[in-house]
Tab-separated table of C-alpha atoms in Angstrom:
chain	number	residue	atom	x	y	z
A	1	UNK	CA	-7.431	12.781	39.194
A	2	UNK	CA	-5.903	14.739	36.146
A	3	UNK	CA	-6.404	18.661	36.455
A	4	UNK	CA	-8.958	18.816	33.813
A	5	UNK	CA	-11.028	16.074	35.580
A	6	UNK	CA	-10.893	18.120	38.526
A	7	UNK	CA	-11.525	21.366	36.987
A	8	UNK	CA	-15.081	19.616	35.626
A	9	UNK	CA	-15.590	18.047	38.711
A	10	UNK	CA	-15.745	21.256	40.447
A	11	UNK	CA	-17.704	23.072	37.905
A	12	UNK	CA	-20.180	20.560	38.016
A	13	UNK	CA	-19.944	19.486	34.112
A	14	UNK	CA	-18.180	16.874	31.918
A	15	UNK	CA	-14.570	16.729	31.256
A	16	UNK	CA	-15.386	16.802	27.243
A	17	UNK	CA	-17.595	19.992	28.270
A	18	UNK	CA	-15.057	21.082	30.269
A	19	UNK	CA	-12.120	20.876	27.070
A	20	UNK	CA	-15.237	22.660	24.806
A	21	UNK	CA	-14.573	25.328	27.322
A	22	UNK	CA	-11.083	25.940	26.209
A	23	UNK	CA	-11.359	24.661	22.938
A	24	UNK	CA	-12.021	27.939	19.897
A	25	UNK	CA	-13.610	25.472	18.065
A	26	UNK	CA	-16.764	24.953	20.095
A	27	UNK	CA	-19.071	27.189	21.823
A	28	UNK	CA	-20.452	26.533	25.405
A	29	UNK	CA	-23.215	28.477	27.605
A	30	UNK	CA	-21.955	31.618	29.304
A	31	UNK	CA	-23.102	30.015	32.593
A	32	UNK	CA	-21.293	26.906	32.042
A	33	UNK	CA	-18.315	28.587	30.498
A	34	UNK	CA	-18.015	31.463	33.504
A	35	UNK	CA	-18.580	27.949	35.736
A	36	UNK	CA	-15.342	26.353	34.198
A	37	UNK	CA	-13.122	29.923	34.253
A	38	UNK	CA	-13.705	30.286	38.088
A	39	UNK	CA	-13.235	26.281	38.489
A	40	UNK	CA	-9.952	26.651	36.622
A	41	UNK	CA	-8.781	29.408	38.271
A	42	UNK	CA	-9.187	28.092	41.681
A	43	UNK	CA	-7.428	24.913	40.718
A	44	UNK	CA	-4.161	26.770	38.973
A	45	UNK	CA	-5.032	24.833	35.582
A	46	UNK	CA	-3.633	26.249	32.917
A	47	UNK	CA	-4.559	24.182	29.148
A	48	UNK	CA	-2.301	22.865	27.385
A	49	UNK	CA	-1.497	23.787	23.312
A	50	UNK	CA	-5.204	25.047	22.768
A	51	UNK	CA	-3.253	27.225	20.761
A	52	UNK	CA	-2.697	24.515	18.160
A	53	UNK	CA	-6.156	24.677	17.181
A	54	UNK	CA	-6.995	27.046	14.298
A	55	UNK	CA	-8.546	29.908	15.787
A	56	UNK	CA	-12.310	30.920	14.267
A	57	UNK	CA	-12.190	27.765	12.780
A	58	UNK	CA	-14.633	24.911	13.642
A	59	UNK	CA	-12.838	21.890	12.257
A	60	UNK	CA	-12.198	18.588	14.317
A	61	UNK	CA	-9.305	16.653	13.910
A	62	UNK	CA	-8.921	12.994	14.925
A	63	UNK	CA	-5.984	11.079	14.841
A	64	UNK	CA	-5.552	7.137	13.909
A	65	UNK	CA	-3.045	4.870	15.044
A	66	UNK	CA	-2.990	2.132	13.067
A	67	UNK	CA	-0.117	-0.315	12.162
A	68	UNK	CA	1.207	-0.780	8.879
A	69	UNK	CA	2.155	1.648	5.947
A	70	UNK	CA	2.790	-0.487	3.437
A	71	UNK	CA	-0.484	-2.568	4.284
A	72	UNK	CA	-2.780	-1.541	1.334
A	73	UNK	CA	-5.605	-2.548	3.708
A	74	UNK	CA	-5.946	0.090	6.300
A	75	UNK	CA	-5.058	2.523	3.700
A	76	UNK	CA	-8.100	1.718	1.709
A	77	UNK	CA	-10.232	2.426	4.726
A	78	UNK	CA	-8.442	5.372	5.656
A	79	UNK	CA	-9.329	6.519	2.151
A	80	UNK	CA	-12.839	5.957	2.606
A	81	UNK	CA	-13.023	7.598	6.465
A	82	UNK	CA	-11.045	10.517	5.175
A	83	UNK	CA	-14.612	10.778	2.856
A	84	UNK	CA	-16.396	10.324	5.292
A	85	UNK	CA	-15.232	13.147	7.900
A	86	UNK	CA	-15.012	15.450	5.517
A	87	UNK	CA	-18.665	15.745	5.533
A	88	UNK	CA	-18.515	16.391	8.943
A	89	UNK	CA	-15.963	19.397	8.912
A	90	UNK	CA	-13.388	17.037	10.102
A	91	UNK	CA	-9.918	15.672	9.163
A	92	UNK	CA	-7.517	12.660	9.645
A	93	UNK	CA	-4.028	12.777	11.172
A	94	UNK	CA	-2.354	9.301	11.153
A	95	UNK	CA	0.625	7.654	12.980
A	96	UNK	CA	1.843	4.004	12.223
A	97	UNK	CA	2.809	1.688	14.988
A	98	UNK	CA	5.180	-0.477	12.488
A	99	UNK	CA	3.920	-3.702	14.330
A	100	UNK	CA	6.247	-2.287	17.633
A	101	UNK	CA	4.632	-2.080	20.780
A	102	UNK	CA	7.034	0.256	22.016
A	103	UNK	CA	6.193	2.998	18.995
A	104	UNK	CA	2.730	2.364	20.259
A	105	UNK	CA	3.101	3.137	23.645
A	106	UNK	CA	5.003	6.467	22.001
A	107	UNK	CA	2.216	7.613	20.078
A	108	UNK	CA	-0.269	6.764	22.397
A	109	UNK	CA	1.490	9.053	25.040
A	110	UNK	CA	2.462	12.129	22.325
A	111	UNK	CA	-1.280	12.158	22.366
A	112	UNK	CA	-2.073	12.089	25.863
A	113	UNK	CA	0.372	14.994	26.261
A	114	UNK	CA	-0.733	16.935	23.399
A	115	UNK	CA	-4.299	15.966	23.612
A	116	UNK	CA	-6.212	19.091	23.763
A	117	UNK	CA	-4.686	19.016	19.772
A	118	UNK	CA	-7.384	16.521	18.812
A	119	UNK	CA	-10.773	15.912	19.057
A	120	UNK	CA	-11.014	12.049	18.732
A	121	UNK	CA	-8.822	8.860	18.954
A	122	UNK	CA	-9.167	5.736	16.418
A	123	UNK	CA	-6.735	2.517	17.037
A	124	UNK	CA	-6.167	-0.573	16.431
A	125	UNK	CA	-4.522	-1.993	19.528
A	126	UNK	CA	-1.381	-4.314	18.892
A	127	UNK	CA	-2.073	-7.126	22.051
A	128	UNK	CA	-4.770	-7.445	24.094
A	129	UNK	CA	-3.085	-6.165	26.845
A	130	UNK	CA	-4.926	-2.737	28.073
A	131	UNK	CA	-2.723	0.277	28.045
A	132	UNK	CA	-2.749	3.051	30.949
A	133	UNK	CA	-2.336	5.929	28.438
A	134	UNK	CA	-5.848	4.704	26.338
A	135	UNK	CA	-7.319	4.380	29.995
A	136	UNK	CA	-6.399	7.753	30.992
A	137	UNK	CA	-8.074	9.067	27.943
A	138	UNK	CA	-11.178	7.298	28.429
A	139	UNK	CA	-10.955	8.601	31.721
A	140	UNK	CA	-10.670	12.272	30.534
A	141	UNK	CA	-13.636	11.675	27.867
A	142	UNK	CA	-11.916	11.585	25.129
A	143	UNK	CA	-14.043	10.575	21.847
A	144	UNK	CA	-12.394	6.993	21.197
A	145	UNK	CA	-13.018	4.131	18.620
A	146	UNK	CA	-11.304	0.724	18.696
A	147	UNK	CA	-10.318	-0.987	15.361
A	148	UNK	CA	-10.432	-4.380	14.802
A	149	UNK	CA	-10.399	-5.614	18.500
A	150	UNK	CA	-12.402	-5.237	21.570
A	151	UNK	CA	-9.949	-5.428	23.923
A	152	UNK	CA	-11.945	-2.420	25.558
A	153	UNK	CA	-15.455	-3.191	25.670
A	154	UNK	CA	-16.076	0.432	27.317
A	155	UNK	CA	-15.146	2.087	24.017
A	156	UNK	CA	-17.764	1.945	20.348
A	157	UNK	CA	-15.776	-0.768	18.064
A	158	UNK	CA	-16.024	-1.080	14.534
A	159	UNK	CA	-14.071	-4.234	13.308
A	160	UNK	CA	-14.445	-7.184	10.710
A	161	UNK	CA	-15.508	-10.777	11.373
A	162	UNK	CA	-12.568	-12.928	11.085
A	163	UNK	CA	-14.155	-16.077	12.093
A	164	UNK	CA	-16.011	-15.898	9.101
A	165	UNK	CA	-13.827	-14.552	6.605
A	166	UNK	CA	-11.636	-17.211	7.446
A	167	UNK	CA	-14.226	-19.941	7.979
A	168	UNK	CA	-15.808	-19.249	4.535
A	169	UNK	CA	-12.401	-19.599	2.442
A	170	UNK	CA	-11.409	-22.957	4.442
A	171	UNK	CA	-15.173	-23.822	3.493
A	172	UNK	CA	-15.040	-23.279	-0.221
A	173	UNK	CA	-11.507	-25.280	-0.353
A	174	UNK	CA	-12.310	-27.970	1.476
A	175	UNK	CA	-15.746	-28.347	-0.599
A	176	UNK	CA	-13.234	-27.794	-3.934
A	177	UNK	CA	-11.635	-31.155	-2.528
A	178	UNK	CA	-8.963	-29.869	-0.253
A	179	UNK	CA	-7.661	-31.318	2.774
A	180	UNK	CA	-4.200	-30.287	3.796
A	181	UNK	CA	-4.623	-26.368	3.467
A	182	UNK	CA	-2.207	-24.465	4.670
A	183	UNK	CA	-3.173	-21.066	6.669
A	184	UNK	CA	-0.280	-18.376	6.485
A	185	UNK	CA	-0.972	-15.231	9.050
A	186	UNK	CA	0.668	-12.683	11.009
A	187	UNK	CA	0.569	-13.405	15.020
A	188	UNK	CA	-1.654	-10.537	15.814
A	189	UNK	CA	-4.615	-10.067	18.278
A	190	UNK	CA	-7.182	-11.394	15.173
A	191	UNK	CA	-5.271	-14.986	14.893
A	192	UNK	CA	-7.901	-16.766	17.678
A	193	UNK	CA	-10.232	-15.712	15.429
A	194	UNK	CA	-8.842	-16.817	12.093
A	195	UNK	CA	-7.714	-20.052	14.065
A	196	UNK	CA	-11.397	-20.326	15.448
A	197	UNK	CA	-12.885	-19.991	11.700
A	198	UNK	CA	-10.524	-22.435	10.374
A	199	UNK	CA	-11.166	-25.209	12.745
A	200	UNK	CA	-15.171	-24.557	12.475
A	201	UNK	CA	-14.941	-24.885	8.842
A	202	UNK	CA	-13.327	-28.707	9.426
A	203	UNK	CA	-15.787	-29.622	11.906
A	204	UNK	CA	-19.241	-28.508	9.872
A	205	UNK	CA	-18.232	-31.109	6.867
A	206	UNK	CA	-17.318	-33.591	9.876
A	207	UNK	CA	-13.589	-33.464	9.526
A	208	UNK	CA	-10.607	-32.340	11.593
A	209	UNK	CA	-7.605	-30.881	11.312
A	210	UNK	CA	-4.583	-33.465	11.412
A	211	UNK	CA	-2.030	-31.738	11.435
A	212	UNK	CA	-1.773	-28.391	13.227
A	213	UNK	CA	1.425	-26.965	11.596
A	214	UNK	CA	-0.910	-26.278	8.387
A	215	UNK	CA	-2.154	-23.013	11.076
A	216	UNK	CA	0.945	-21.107	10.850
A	217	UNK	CA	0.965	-17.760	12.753
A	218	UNK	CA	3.721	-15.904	12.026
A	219	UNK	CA	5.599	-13.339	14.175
A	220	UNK	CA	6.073	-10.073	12.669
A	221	UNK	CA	8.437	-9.074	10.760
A	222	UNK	CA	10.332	-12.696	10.950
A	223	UNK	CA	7.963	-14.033	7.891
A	224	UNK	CA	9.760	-14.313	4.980
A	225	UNK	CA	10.025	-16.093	1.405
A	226	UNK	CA	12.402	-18.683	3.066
A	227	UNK	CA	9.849	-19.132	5.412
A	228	UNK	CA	7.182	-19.939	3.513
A	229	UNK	CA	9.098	-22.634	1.538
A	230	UNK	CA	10.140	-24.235	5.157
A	231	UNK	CA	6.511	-24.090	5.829
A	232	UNK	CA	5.214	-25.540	1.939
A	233	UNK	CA	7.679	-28.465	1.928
A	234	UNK	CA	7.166	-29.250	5.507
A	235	UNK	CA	3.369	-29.871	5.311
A	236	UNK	CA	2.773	-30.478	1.587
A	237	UNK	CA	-0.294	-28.859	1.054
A	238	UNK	CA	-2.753	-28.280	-1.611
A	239	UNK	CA	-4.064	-24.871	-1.333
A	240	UNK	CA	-3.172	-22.076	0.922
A	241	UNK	CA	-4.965	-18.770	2.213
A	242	UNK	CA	-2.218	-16.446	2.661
A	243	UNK	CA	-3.686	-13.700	5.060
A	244	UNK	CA	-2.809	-10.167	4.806
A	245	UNK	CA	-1.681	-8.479	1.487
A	246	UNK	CA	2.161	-9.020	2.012
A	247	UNK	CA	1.923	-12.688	2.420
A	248	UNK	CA	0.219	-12.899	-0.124
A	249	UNK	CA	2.604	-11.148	-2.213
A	250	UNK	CA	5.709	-13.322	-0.531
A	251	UNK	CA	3.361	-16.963	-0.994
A	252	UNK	CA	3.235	-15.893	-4.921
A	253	UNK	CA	7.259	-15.079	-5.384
A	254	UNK	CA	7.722	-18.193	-2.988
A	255	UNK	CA	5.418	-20.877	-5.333
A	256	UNK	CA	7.489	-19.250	-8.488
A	257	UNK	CA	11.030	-19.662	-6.730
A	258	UNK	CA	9.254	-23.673	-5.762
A	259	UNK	CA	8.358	-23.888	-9.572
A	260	UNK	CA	4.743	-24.491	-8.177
A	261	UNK	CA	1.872	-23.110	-10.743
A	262	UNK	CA	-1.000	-21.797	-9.152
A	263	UNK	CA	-3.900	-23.473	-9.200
A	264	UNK	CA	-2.451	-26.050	-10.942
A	265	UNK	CA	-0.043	-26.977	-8.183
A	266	UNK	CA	-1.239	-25.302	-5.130
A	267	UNK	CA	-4.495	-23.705	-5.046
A	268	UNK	CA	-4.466	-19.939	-3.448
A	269	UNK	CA	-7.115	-17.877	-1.772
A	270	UNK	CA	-6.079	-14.386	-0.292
A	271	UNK	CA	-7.873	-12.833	2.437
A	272	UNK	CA	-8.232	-9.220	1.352
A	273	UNK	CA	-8.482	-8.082	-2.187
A	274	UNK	CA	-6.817	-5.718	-3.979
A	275	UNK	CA	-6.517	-4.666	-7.700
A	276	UNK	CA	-3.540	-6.537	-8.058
A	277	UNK	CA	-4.436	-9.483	-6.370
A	278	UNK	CA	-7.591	-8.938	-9.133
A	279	UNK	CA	-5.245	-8.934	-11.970
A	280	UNK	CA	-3.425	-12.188	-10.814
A	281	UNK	CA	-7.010	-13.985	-11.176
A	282	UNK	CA	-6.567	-14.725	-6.819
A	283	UNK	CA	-9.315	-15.974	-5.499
A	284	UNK	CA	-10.403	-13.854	-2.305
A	285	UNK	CA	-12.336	-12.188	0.961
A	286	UNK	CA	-13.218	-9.452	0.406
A	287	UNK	CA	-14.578	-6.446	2.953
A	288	UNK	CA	-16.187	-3.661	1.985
A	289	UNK	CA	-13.971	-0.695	2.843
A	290	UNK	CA	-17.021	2.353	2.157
A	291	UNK	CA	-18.760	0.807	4.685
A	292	UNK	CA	-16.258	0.293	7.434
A	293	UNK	CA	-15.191	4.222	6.769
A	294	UNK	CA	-18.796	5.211	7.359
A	295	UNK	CA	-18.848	3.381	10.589
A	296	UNK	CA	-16.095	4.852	11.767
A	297	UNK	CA	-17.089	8.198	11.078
A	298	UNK	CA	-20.384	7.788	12.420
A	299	UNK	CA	-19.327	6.225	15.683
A	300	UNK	CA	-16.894	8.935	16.236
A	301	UNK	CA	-19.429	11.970	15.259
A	302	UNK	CA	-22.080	10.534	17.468
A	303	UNK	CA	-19.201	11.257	20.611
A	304	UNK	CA	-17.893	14.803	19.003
A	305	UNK	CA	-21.872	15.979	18.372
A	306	UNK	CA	-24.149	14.791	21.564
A	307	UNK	CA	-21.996	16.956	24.298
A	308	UNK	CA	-22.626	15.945	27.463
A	309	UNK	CA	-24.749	12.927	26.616
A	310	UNK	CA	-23.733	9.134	28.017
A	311	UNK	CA	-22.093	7.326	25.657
A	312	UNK	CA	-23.895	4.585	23.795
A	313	UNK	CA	-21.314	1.740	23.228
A	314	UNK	CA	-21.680	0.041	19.842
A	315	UNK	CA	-19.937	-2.926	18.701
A	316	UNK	CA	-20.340	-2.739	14.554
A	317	UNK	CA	-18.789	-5.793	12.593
A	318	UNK	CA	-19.370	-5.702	8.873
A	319	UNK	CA	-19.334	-9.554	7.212
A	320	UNK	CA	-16.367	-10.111	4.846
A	321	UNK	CA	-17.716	-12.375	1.532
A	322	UNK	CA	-15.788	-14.645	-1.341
A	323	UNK	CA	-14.552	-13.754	-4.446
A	324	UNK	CA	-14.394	-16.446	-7.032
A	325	UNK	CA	-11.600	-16.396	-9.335
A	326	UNK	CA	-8.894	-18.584	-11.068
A	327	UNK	CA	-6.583	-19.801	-8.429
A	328	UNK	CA	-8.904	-22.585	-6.745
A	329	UNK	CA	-9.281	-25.927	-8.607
A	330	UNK	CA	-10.861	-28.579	-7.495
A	331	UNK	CA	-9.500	-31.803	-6.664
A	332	UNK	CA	-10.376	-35.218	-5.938
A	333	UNK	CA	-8.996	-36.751	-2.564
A	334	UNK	CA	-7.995	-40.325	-1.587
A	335	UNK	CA	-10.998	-42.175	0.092
């Protein structure tokens, strides 16, 4: 049992009560504070960097781990939750995993060790394997939202539907005429979904998929232009969704460097939009980042407001939809 768990077991509260205690930026009950002083002094705990917290001030501060800078994806929602928690006195502090499991476990143990310097944990977990540090927290109460996975159903998620982002694009190609499309995406914890949303869209119009190199997942950061063209000249196809905004970008160099036109050649939906991908006339799925900021804050300010209180697990998904644009034509396959 850590110290702090012990010093709330013994005063008879919870460990987030217990932090409040030694945390300037909440107030507690002199009853239940005086509890927690003679609990901690009987136990020898001493807290660690309270003093990191601006003193008088009542400002949270909640870190996100999340994994790519250069991904304009995450940083449109971090955008949006930055927003968000400002109207709750709160502000962001982020760390980026790079795609490396070992940076991960890093970051998630700098904030075990300094966490009495936050007030709440977002992240997006790189496998679905559970990690001891995130356990420990949950153990010690601390506020905690999962992104984009629910590899700890304990915990309030907020997340996208990938099954049907991915379902609707193979929909709309393969009612434009398309059979061999070819799915480009990163090997991460969503790709049973995507996979799963691909293969659904087949079966619905009474089809299957024939050949099962067309679902290329792709291990980060090994995807590259020379790649791509391994992948477009082994399976011929006629259209592609390209998922995640840096395939996207490499799929469009690659079809130039292939003298492909697009839709001319190769037809080309990208799942996520961006204003650039908006400029290029790309079809795409699109999620709506003000909403998935406002979940996130509000699933993280019902755990920093109801002290004390059980926690009420959510799972929130918000429903990605199509754009239509330019880059899909429609074609008319051999019977």
């Amino acid at each position: 049992m850590s110290k702090i768990k012990a010093v709330a077991a013994r005063a008879g509260v919870s460990v987030a009560t217990a932090y409040k205690v030694f945390n300037r930026n909440y107030s507690t009950r002199p009853e239940i504070r005086d509890r927690v002083m003679q609990a901690a002094e009987e136990l020898s705990y001493v807290p660690k960097t309270s003093e990191l917290k601006s003193k008088g001030s009542d400002s949270k501060i909640v870190a996100l781990v999340t994994n790519e800078i250069i991904n304009t994806f995450p940083n449109y929602i971090i955008r949006e939750l930055v927003s968000e928690l400002a109207r709750h006195n709160s502000y962001l502090t982020t760390f980026y995993t790079n795609n490396d499991i070992s940076n991960e476990k890093e970051i998630y143990q700098l904030i075990k060790v300094r966490e009495q310097a936050f007030d709440a944990v977002i992240f997006n977990p790189l496998t679905e394997k559970r990690d001891p540090v995130i356990e420990e927290l949950m153990n010690e109460d601390m506020p905690m939202v999962e992104l984009f996975s629910n590899v700890y159903p304990e915990l309030p998620s907020v997340g996208v539907d990938d099954v049907k982002g991915t379902y609707l694009a193979i929909r709309h190609l393969l009612q434009n005429g398309h059979r061999r499309i070819l799915m480009i995406a990163l090997n991460h914890i969503s790709i049973a979904q995507r996979i799963e949303g691909y293969k659904k869209a087949y079966e619905e119009l009474g089809m299957s998929v024939e050949d099962e190199r067309l679902i290329s997942a792709q291990d980060y950061p090994m995807v590259s232009r020379s790649t791509i063209m391994e992948l477009i000249r082994g399976t011929r196809p006629t259209a592609i969704l390209s998922v995640s905004e840096n395939i996207t970008a490499m799929v469009l160099q690659t079809l130039k460097e292939m003298s492909f036109r697009v839709p001319e050649d190769i037809s080309l939906i990208a799942y996520d939009d961006f204003p650039w991908i908006a400029a290029q006339g790309i079809f795409a799925v699109a999620h709506p980042y003000d909403q998935l900021g406002a979940m996130l804050s509000t699933a993280l300010s019902q755990q920093l407001d109801e002290e004390g209180t059980k926690l009420h697990v959510q799972k929130l998904v918000v429903d990605p939809y199509l754009i239509a644009r330019d880059s899909v034509r429609v074609i008319f396959p051999e019977k």
